[in-house]
Coordinates of C-alpha atoms in Angstrom, one line a residue:
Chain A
X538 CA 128.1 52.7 152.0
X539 CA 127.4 54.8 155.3
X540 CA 131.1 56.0 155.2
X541 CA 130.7 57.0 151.6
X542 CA 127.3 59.1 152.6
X543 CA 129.0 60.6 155.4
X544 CA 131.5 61.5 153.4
X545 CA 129.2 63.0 150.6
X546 CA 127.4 65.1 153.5
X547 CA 130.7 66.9 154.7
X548 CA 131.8 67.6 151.1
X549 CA 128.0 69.0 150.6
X550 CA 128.5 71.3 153.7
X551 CA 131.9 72.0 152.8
X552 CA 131.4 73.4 149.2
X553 CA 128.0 74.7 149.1
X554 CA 126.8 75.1 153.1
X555 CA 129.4 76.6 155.0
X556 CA 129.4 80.4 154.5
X557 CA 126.5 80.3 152.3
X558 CA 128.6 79.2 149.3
X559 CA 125.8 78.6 147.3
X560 CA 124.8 81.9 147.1
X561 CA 127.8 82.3 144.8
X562 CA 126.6 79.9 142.3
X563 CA 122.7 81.6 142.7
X564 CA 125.0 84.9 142.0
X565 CA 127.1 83.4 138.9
X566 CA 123.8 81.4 137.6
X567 CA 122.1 85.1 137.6
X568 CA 124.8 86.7 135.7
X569 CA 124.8 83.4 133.0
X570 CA 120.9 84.4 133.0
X571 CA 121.4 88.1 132.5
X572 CA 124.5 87.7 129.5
X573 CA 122.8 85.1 127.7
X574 CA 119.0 86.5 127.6
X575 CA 120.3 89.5 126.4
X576 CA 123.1 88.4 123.8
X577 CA 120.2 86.2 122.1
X578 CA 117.9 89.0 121.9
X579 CA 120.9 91.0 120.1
X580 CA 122.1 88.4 118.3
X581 CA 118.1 87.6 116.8
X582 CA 118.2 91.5 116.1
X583 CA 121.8 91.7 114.6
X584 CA 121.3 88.2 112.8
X585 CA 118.1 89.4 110.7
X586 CA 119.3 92.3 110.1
X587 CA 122.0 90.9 108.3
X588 CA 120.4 88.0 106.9
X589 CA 118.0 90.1 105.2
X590 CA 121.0 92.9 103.7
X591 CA 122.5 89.4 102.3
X592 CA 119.8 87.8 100.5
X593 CA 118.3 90.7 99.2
X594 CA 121.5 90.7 98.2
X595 CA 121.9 87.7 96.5
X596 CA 118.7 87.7 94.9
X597 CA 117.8 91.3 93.8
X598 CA 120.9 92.8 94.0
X599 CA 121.5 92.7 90.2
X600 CA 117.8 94.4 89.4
X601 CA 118.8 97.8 91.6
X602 CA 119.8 101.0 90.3
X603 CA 121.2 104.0 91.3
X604 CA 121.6 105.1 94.9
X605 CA 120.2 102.1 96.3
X606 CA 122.4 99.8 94.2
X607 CA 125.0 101.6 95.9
X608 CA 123.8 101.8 99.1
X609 CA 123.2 98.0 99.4
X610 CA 126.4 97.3 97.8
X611 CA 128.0 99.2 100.8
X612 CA 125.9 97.6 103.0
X613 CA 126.5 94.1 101.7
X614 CA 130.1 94.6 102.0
X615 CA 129.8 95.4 105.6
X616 CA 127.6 92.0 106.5
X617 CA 130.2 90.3 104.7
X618 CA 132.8 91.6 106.6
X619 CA 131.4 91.5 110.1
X620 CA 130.7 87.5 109.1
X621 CA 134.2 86.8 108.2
X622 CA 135.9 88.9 111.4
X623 CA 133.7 87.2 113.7
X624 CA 133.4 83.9 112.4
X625 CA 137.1 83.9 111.9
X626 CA 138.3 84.7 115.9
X627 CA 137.4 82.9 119.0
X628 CA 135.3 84.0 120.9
X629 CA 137.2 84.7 124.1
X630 CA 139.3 86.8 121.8
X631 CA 136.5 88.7 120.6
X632 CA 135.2 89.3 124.4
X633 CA 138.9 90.2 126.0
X634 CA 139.3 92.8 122.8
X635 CA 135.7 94.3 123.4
X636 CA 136.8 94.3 127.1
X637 CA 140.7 95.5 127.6
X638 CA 140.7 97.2 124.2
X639 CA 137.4 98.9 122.9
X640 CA 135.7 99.2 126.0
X641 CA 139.0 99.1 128.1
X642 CA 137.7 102.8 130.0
X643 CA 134.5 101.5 131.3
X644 CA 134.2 98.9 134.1
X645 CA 130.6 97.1 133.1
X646 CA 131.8 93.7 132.8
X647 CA 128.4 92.4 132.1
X648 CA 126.9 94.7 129.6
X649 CA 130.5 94.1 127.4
X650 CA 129.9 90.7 127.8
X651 CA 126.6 91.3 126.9
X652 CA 127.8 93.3 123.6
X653 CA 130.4 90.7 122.5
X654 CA 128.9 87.0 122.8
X655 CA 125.2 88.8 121.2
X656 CA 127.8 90.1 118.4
X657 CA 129.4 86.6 118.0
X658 CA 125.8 84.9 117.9
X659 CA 124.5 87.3 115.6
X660 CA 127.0 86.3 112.9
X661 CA 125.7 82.3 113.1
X662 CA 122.2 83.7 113.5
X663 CA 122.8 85.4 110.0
X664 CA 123.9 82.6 108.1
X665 CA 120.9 80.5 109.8
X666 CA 118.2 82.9 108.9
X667 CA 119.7 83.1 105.5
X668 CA 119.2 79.8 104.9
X669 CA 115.9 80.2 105.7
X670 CA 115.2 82.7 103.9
X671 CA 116.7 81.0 100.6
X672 CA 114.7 77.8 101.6
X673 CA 111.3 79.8 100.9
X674 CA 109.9 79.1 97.8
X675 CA 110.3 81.9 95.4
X676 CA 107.0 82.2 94.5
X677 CA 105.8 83.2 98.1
X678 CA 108.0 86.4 97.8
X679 CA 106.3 87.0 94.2
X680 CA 102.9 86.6 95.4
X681 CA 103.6 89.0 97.9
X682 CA 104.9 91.5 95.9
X683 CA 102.0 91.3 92.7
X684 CA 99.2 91.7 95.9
X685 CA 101.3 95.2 96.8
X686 CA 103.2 94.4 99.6
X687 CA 106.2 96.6 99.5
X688 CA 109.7 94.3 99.8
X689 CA 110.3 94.7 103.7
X690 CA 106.0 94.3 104.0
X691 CA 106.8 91.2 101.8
X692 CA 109.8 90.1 104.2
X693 CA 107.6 91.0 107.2
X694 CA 104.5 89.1 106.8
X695 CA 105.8 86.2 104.4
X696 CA 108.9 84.9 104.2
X697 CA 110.3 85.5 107.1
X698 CA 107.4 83.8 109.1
X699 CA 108.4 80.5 107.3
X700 CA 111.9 80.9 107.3
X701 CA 111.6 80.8 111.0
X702 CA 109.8 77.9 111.2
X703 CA 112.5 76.4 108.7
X704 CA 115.4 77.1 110.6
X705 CA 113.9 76.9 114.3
X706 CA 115.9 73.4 115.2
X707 CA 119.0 75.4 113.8
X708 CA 118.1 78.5 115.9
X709 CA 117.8 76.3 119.1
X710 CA 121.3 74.8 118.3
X711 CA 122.6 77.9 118.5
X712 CA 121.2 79.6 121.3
X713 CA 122.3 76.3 123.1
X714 CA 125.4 77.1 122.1
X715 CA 125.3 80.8 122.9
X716 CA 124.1 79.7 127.0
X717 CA 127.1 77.7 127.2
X718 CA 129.7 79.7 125.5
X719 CA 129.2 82.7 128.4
X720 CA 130.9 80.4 130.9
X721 CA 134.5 81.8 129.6
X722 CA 132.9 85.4 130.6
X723 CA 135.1 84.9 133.8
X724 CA 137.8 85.8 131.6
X725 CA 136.9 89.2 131.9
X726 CA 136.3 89.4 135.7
X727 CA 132.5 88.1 135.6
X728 CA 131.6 86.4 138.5
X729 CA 129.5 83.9 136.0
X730 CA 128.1 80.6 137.0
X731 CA 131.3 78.5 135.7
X732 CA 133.9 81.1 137.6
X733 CA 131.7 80.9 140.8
X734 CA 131.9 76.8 140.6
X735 CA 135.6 77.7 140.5
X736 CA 136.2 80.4 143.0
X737 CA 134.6 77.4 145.3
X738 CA 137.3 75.0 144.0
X739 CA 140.0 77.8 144.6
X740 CA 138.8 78.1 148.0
X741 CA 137.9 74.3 149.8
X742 CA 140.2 72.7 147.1
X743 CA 137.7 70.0 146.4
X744 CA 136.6 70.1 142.8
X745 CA 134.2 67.3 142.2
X746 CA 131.1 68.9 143.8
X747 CA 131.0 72.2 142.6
X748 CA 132.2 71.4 139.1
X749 CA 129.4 68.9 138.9
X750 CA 126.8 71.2 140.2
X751 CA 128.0 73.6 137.7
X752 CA 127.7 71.2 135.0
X753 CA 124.4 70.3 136.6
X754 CA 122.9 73.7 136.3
X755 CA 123.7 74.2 133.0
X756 CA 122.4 71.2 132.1
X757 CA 118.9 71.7 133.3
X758 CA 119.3 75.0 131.5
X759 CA 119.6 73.5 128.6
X760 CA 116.5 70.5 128.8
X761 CA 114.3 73.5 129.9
X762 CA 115.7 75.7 126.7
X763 CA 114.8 73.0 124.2
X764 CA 111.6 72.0 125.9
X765 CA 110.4 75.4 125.0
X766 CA 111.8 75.0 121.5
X767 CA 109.8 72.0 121.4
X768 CA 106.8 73.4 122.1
X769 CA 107.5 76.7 119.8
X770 CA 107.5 74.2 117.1
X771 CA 104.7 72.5 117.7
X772 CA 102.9 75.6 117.9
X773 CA 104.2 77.0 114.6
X774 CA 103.6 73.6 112.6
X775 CA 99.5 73.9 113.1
X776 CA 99.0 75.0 109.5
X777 CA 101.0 71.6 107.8
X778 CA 98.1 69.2 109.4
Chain B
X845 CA 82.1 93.2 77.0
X846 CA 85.2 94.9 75.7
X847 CA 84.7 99.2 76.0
X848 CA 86.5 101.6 74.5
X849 CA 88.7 102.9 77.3
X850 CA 92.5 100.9 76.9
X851 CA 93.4 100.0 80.2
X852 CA 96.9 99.0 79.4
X853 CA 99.1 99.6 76.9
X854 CA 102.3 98.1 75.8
X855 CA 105.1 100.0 73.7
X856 CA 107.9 97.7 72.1
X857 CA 108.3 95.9 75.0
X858 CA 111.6 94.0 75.2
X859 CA 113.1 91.6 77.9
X860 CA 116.6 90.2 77.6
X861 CA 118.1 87.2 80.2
X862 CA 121.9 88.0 79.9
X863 CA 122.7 87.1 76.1
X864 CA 118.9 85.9 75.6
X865 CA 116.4 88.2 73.8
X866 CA 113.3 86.9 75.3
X867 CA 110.7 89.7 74.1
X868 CA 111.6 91.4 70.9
X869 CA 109.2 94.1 70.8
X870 CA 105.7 93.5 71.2
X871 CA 103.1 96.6 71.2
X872 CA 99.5 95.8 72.3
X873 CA 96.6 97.8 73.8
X874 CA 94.2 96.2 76.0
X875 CA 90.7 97.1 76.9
X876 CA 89.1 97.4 79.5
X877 CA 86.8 94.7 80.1
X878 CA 88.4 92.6 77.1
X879 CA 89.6 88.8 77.8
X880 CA 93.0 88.5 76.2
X881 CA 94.1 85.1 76.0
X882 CA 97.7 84.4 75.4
X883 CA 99.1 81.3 73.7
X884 CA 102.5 79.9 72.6
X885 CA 104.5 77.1 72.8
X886 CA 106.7 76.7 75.8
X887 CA 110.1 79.0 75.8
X888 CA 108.1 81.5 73.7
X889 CA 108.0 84.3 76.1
X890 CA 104.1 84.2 77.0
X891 CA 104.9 84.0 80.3
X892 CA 107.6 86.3 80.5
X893 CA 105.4 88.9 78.8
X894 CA 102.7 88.4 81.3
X895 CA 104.6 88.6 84.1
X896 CA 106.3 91.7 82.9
X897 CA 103.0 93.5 82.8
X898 CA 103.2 93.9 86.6
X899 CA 106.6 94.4 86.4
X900 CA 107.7 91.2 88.5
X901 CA 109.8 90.7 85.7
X902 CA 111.0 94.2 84.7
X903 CA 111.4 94.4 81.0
X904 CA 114.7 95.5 79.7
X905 CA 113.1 98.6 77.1
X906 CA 110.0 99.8 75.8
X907 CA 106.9 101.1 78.4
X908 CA 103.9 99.7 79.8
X909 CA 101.0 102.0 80.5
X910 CA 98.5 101.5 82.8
X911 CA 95.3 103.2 83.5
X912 CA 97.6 105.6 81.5
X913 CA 100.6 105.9 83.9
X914 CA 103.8 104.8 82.6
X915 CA 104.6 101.8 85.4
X916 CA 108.1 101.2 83.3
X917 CA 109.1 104.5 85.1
X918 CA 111.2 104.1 88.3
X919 CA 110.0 106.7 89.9
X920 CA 106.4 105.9 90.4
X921 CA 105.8 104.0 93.4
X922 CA 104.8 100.4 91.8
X923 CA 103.6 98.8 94.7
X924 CA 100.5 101.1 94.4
X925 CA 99.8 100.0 90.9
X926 CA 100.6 96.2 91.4
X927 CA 97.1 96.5 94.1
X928 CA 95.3 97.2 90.9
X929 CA 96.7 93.7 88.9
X930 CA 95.9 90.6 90.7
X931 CA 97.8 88.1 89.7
X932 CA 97.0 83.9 89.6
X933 CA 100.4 81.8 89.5
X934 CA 101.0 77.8 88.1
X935 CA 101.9 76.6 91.5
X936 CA 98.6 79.1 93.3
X937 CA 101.7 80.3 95.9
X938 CA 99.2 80.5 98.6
X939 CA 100.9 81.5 102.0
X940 CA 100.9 78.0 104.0
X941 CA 101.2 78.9 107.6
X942 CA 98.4 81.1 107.1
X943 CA 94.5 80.1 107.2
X944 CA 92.8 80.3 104.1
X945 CA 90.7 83.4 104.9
X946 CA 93.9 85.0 106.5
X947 CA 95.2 84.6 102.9
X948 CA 92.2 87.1 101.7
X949 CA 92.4 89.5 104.3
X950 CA 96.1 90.1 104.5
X951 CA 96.3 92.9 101.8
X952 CA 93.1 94.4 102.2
X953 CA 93.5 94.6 106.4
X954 CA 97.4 95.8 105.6
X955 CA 97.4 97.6 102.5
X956 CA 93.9 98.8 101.9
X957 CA 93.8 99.6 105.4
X958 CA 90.2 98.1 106.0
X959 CA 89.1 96.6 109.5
X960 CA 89.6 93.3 110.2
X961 CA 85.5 92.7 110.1
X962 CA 84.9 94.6 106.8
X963 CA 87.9 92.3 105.2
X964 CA 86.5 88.9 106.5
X965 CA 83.2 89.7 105.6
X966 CA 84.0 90.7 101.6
X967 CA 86.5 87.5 102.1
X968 CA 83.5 85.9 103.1
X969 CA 81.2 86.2 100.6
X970 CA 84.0 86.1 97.8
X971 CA 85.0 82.4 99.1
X972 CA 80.8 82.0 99.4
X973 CA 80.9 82.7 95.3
X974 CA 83.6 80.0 94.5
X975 CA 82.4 77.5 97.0
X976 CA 84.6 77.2 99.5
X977 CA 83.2 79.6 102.3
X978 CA 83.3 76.0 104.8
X979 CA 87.3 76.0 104.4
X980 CA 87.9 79.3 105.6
X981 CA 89.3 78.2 108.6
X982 CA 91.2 75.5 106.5
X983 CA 95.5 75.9 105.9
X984 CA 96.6 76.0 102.5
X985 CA 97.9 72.6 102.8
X986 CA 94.4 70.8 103.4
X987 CA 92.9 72.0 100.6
X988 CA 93.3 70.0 96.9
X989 CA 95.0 72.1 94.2
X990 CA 91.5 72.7 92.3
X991 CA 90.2 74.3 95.6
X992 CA 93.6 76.3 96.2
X993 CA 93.7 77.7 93.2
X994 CA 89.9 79.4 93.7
X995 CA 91.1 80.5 96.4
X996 CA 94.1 82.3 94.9
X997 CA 92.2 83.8 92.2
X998 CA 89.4 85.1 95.0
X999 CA 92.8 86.3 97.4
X1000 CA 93.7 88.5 94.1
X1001 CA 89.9 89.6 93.8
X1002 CA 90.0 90.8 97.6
X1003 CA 92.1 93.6 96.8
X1004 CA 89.6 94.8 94.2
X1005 CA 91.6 94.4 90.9
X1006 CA 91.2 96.0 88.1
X1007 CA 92.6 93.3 85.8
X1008 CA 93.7 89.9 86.4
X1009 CA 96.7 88.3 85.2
X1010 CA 96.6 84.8 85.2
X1011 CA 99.3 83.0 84.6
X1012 CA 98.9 79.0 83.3
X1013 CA 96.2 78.9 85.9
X1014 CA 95.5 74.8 85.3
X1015 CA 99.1 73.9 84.1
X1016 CA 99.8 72.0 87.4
X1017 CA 96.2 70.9 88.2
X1018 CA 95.0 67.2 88.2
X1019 CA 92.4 67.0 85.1
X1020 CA 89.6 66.7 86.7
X1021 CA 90.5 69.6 89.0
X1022 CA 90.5 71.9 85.9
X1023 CA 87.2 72.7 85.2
X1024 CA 86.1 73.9 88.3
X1025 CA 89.2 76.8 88.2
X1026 CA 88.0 77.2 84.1
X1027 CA 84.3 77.7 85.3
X1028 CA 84.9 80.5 87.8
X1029 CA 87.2 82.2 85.5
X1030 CA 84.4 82.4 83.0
X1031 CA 82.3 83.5 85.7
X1032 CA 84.3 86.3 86.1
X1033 CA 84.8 86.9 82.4
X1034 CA 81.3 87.3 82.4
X1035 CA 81.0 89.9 85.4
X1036 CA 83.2 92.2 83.0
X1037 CA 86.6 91.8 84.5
X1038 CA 89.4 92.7 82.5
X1039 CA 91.7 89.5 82.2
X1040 CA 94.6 88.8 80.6
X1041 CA 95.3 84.6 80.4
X1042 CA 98.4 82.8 79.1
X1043 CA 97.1 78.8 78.9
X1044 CA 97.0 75.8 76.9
X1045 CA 93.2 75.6 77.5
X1046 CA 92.2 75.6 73.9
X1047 CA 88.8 75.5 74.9
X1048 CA 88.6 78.6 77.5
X1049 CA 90.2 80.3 74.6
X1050 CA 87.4 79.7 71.6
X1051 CA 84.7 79.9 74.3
X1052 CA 85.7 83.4 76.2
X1053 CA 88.5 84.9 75.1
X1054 CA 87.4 88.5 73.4
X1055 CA 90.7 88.1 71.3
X1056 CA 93.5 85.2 71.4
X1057 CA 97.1 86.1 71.1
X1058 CA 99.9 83.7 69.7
X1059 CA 103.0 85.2 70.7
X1060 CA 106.9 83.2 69.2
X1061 CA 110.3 84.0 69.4
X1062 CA 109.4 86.9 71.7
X1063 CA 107.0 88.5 69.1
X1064 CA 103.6 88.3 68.3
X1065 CA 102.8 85.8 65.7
X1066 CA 99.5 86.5 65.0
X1067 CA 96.4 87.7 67.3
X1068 CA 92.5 88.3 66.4
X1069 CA 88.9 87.0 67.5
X1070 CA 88.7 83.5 68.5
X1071 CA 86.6 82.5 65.1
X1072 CA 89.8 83.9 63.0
X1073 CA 92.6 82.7 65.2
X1074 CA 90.7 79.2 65.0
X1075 CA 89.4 78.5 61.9
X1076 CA 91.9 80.5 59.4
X1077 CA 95.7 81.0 60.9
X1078 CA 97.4 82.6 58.9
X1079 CA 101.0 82.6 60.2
X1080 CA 102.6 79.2 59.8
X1081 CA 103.9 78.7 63.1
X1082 CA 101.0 79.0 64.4
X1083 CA 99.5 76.4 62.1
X1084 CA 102.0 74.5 63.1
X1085 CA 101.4 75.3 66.9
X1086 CA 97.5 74.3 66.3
X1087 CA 97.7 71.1 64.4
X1088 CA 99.5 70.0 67.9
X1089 CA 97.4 71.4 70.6
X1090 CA 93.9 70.7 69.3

């Protein structure tokens, strides 16, 4: 038991204490932070966005005329699209083509990174909020409208409040998702929390520790995440009583 | 209570669904102040018609004037007109993650542009008039469908309507929930609102409709004063359609 201890304590120094090792993983775990906040803020943004050109879509697409007939018919075409090309690759494909082919002139690892995985999550955000938005009873969106409301007011300050707390367990899912995915961002030269657990590998050659601290990390990341969720939810379910 | 001025009126109004021609043509004029009830056997387009008088079903031909201006045409702004026409559904289709008095001040706060205060105090006393000012802190859900539906009829009132549409306002009630919806509607009936009514409520009909309407097959069958509609049909269907409902 003492030997195995022992042994535990000079892996410990080994991987994490000697030459401040750690600090790489604090460094990594601060990039994970950085790419994911921000890719779930632009995938929320992108995934309404689309979400609402699609339903509208679907369920008053038939009733336009004219310019905006056209106009949403363009626009449909282009959500459509943009679901199918993302949904359709992987998403290290998508992030080494944003990376060595669109972007391939600047050097900004992180804000690419940034771009691509809040690009990928916005096209499962989408299809998420869609559902949502379908799941509303019609008559909410017709109350709406015979009071005034305007359809984006309508959207706004109805349906969209409920579709959220509809699909908020789905949401969670994926920003859980979203969090983990970043760890192939080392694919693209980011030191993130998965490539600094590796460069530690690479350089003591002993893999248990950091690969399990790693794991650990993200772990706790993840409890914390849906703790918050939890509590979101509780918090939006005070008017069902 | 009926005046003189018409406060909407209806040209050969048609609606098709695809293949099926729900309104045929029906031209009417109503009053302002006038109670037009509206009745019909299921599938016969009551509904349809009423709820193309706001437009949230937008008829296929004809016009519908209100307070003279031609709402059929697309380019007035119809969400200015539609603050004008409250509008009571079946199902009440209260907002439920909202509180009851946030129901009532949502379009007058956002689309009347009134302060929060002056909204919640009219919301106030409108919910004092139907009996419910103790639930205004109440969700949609805690309330019992008699009680919602006040309050939907008093969320359309907040925006200062000048006529209600109400459409099969008891259909989905419990029976002994629908009296307490019929009585403020007379109420209001008798503060001089114009109201137009689609129901099977035979009774609210005879007792305060100004003039009952039977529309079938997307037309109008026959309309007049409660005592003639009631006591001396004329058009057979509608004979028909009474020897079942009363």
């Amino acid at each position: 038991m003492s030997a195995w201890l022992e042994d535990f304590k000079s892996e410990f120094y080994l991987n994490f204490i000697k030459g401040d090792k750690w600090l790489w993983l604090v460094d990594g775990l601060k990039a994970t932070l950085k790419i994911a906040f921000f890719a779930v803020i632009l995938g929320i943004v992108i995934g309404v966005l689309v979400a609402v050109i699609r339903s509208s879509w679907d369920q008053n697409g038939k009733k336009l005329r004219g310019g905006a007939k056209f106009i949403m018919r363009i626009l449909n075409f282009i959500a459509k699209t943009y679901l199918t090309v993302i949904r359709g690759t992987p998403v290290v494909v998508q992030l080494m083509i944003m990376y060595y082919v669109i972007f391939a002139s600047s050097t900004n690892a992180i804000l690419i990174a940034t771009m691509a995985f809040g690009i990928n999550s916005g096209a499962y955000v989408a299809e998420i909020f869609r559902s949502g938005i379908m799941s509303v009873d019609k008559g909410q969106f017709e109350a709406g409208r015979s009071l005034g409301f305007n359809y984006i007011q309508t959207m706004w300050y109805i349906v969209i409040p409920q579709a959220l707390k509809n699909v908020l367990p789905a949401l969670a899912n994926e920003f859980i998702t979203l969090l983990k995915e970043t760890s192939v961002a080392g694919y693209v030269t980011i030191t993130d929390l998965t490539r600094a657990g590796d460069l530690i590998r690479g350089k003591t050659f002993s893999a248990f520790m950091p690969l399990i601290a790693v794991a650990l990390i993200y772990l706790v990341m993840v409890v914390i995440l849906t703790w918050l969720v939890g509590i979101l939810e509780r918090k939006l379910r005070t008017s069902d009583h | 209570m009926t005046t003189d001025e018409i406060l909407i009126k209806v040209e050969d109004l048609k609606m098709d669904f695809g293949p099926v021609k729900v309104l045929k043509g029906i031209s009417t004029q109503i009053k302002k102040g006038e109670v037009l009830v509206i009745v019909g056997a299921s599938g016969s387009g009551k509904s349809t018609f009423l709820r193309t008088l706001n437009l949230l079903e937008e008829p296929t031909g004809g016009h519908i004037f209100f307070e003279g201006v031609d709402i059929t045409d697309e380019k007035i702004d119809i969400n200015l007109h539609r603050q004008k026409m409250g509008t009571v559904f079946q199902q009440f289709n209260l907002f439920p993650h909202m509180s009851i008095l946030y129901n009532m001040t949502l379009g007058p706060i956002k689309l009347l542009k009134k302060s929060k205060a002056e909204a919640e105090a009219e919301a106030m006393e409108l919910l004092k008039r139907v009996g419910l000012a103790d639930r205004a802190k109440a969700y949609p859900s805690q309330l019992s469908g008699g009680q919602k539906q006040r309050v939907a009829i008093v969320r359309a009132l907040a925006m200062h309507p000048d006529v209600m549409l109400f459409d099969e306002p008891t259909s989905a009630l419990d029976p002994e929930m629908v009296g307490e919806v019929l009585d403020v509607m007379k109420n209001l009936a008798k503060d001089g609102m114009t109201m137009v009514v689609v129901t099977h409520e035979m009774g609210f009909a005879r007792e305060v409709a100004d003039r009952v309407m039977f529309i079938c097959d997307g037309v109008i069958g026959e309309e007049g004063t409660p005592q003639e509609f009631f006591a001396s049909p004329k058009n057979p269907r509608l004979k028909d359609f009474l020897s079942k409902v009363l």
